[in-house]
mmCIF file of C-alpha atoms and ligand atoms in Angstrom:
data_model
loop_
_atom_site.group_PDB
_atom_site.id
_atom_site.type_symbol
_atom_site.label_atom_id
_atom_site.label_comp_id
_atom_site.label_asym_id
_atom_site.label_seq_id
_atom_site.Cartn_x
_atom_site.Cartn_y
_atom_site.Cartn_z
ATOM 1 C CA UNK H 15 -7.576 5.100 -21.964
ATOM 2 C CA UNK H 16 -9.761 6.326 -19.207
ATOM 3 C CA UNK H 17 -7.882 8.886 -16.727
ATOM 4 C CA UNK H 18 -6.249 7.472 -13.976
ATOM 5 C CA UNK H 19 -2.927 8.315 -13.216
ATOM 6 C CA UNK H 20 -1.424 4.493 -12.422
ATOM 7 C CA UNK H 21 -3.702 2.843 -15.200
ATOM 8 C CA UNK H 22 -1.504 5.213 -17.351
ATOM 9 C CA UNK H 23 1.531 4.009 -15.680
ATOM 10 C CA UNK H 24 0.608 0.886 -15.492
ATOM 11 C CA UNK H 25 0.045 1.016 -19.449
ATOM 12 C CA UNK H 26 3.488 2.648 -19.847
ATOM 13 C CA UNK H 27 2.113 5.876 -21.079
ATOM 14 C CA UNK H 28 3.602 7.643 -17.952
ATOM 15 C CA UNK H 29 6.853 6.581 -17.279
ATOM 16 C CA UNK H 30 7.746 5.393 -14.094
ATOM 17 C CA UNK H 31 10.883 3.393 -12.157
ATOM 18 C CA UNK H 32 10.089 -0.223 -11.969
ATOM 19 C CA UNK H 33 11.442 -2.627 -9.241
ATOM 20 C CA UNK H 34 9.061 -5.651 -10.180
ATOM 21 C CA UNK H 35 6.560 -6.550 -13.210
ATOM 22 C CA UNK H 36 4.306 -9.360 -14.006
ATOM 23 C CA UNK H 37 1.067 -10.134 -16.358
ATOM 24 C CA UNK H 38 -1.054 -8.913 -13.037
ATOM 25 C CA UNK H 39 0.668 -6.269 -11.387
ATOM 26 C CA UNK H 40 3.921 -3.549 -11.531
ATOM 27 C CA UNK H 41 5.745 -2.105 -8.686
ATOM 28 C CA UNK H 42 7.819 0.941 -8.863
ATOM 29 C CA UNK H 43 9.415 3.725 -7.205
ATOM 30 C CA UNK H 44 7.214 6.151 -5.440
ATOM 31 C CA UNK H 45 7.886 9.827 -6.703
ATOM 32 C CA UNK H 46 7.544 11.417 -3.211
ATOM 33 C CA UNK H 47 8.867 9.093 -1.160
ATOM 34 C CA UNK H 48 8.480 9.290 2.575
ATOM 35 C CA UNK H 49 11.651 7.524 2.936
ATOM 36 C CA UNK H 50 14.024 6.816 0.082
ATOM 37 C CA UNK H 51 13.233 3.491 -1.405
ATOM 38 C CA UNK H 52 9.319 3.496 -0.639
ATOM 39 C CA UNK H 53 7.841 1.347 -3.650
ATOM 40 C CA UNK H 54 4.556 1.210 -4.463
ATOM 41 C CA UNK H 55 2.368 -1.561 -5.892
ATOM 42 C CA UNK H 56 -0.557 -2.103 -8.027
ATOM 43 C CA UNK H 57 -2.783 -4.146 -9.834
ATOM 44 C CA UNK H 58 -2.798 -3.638 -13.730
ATOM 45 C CA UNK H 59 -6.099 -3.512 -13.900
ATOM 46 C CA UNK H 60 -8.078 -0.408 -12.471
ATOM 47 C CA UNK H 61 -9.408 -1.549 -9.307
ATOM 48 C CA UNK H 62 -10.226 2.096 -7.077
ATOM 49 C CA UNK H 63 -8.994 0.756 -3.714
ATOM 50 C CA UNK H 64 -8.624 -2.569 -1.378
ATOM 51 C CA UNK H 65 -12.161 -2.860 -1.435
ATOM 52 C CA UNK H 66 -13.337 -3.203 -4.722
ATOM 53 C CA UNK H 67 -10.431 -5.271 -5.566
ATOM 54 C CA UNK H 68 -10.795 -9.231 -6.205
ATOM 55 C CA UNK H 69 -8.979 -11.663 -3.157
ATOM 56 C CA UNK H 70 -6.870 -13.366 -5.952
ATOM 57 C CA UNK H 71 -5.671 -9.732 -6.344
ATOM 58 C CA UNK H 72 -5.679 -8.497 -3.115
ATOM 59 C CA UNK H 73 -3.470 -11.836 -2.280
ATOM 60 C CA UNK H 74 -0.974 -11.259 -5.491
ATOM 61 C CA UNK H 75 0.003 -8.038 -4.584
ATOM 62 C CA UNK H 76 0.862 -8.691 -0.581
ATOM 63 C CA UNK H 77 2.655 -11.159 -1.788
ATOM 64 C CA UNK H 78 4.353 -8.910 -4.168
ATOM 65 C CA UNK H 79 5.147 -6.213 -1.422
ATOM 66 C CA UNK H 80 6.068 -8.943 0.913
ATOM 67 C CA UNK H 81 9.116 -9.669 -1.777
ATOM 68 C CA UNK H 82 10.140 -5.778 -2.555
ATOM 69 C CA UNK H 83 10.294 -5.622 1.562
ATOM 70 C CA UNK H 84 12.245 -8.450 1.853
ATOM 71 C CA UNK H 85 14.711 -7.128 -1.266
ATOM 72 C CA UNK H 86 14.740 -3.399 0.489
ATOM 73 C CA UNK H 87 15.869 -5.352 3.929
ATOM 74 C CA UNK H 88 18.468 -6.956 1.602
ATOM 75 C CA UNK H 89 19.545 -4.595 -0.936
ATOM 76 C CA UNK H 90 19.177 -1.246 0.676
ATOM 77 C CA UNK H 91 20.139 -2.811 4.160
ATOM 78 C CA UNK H 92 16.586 -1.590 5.697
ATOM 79 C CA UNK H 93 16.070 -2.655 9.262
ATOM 80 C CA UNK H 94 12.592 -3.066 8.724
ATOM 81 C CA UNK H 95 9.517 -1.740 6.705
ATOM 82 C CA UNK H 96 6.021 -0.637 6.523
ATOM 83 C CA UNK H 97 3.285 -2.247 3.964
ATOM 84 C CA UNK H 98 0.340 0.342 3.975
ATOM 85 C CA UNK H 99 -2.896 1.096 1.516
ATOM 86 C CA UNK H 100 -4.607 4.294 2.262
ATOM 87 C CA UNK H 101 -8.439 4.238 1.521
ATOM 88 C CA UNK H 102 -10.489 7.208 1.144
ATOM 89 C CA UNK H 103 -9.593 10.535 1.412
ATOM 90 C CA UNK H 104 -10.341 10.236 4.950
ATOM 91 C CA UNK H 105 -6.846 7.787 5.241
ATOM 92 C CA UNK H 106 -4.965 9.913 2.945
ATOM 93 C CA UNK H 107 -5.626 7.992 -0.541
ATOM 94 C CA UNK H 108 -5.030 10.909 -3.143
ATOM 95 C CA UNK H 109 -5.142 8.397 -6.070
ATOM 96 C CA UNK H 110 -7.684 6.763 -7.113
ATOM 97 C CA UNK H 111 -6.179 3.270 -8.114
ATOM 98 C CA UNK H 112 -5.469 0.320 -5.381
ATOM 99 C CA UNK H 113 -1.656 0.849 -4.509
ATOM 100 C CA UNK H 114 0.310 -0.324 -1.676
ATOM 101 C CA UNK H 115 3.395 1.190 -0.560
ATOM 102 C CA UNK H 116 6.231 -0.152 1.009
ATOM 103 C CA UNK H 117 7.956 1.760 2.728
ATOM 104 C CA UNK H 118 11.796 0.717 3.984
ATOM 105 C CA UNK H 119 12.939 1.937 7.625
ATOM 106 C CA UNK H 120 16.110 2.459 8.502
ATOM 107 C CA UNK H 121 17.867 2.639 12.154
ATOM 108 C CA UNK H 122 18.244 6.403 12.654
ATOM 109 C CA UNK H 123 16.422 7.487 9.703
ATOM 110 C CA UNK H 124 12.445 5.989 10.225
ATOM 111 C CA UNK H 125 9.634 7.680 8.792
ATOM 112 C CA UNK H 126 7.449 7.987 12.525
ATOM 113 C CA UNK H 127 3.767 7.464 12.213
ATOM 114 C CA UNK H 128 1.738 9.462 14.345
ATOM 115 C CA UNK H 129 0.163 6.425 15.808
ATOM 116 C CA UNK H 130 -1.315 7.952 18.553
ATOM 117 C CA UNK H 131 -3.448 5.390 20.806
ATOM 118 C CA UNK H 132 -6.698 6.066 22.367
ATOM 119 C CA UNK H 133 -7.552 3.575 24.566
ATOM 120 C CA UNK H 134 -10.725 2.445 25.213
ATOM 121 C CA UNK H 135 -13.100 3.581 28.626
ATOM 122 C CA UNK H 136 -14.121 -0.102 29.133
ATOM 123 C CA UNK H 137 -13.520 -3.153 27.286
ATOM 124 C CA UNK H 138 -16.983 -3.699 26.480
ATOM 125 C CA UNK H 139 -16.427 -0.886 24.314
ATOM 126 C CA UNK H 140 -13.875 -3.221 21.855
ATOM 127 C CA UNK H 141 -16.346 -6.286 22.149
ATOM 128 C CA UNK H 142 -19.725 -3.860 21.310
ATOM 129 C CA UNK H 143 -17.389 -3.138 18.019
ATOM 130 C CA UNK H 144 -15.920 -6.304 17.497
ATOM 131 C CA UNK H 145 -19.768 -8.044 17.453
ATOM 132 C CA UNK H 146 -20.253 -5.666 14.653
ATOM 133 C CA UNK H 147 -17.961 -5.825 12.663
ATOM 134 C CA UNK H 148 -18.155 -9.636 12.758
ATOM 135 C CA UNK H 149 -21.940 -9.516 11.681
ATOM 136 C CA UNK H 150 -20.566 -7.925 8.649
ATOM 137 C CA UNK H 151 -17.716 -10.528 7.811
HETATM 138 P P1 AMP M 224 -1.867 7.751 -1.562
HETATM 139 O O1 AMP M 224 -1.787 9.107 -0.902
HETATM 140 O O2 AMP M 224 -1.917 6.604 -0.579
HETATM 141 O O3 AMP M 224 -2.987 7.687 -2.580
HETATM 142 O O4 AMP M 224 -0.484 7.569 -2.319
HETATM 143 C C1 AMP M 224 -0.251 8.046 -3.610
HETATM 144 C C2 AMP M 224 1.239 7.983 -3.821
HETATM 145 O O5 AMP M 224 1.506 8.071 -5.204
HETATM 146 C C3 AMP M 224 2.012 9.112 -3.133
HETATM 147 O O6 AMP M 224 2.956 8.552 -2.227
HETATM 148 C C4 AMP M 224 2.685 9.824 -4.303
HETATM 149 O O7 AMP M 224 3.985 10.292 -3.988
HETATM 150 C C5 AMP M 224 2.706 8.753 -5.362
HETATM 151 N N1 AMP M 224 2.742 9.234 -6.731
HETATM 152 C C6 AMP M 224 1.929 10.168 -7.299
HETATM 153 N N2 AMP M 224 2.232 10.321 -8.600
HETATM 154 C C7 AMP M 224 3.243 9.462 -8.879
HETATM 155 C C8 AMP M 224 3.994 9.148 -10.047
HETATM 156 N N3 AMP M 224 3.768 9.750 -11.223
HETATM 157 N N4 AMP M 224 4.979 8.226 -9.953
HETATM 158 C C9 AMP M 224 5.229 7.611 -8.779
HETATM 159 N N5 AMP M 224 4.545 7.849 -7.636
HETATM 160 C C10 AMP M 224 3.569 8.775 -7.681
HETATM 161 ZN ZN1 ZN M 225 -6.496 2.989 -12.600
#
């Protein structure tokens, strides 16, 4: 088995809490959670982050997260919820291994992002970007 932490959960040699499981992927609780009930999940094959992953995988697991959401809004009576992959150090990924977590809010008890905005000069600015990125699509 190679060394990554959630292929070894993933392969049950690491033992984790499980909310969902299926022949592709496995969600379960996250161990540090920034709000209680924050789930993470993964793909069980190694796949380092949202890049390298497949779209058939990509697609599997938002729709997985899209259902523990929708069963934290239920069962845990969250108002609402955040679906979030980190890539890179740079964004705060500190394992190596596609995850997403989902992360439940609850009125008078949200996890706030620092989502600090930083508007643009000009809006020529957003198009200059926006015609790059689009030449890489
Ligand atoms: P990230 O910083 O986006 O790479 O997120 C990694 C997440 O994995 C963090 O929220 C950790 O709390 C969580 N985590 C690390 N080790 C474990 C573990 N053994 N079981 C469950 N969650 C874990
Ligand atoms: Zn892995």
């Amino acid at each position: 088995m190679n060394d990554c932490l959630f292929c070894k959960i993933a392969a049950g040699a690491i033992p984790s809490t499980k909310v969902y499981e299926d022949d592709k992927c496995l969600a379960f609780m996250d161990i540090g959670p920034v709000v209680q009930g924050h789930a993470l999940v993964i793909p069980k094959e190694h796949f380092a982050n949202l890049s390298e992953a497949t779209d058939e995988v990509a697609a599997h697991l938002i729709c997985i997260a899209r259902k523990i959401a929708v069963a934290q809004t239920k069962a845990l009576g969250a108002a609402g919820f955040n679906v979030i992959t980190n890539q890179g150090a740079v964004a705060g990924q500190t394992v190596g291994h596609l995850h997403f977590h989902v992360i439940p809010q609850f009125e008078g008890n949200a996890h706030k992002w620092n989502w600090e905005a930083r508007p643009y000069g000009d809006l020529s600015e957003a198009a200059a970007l926006a015609e790059k990125i689009k030449s890489a699509l």
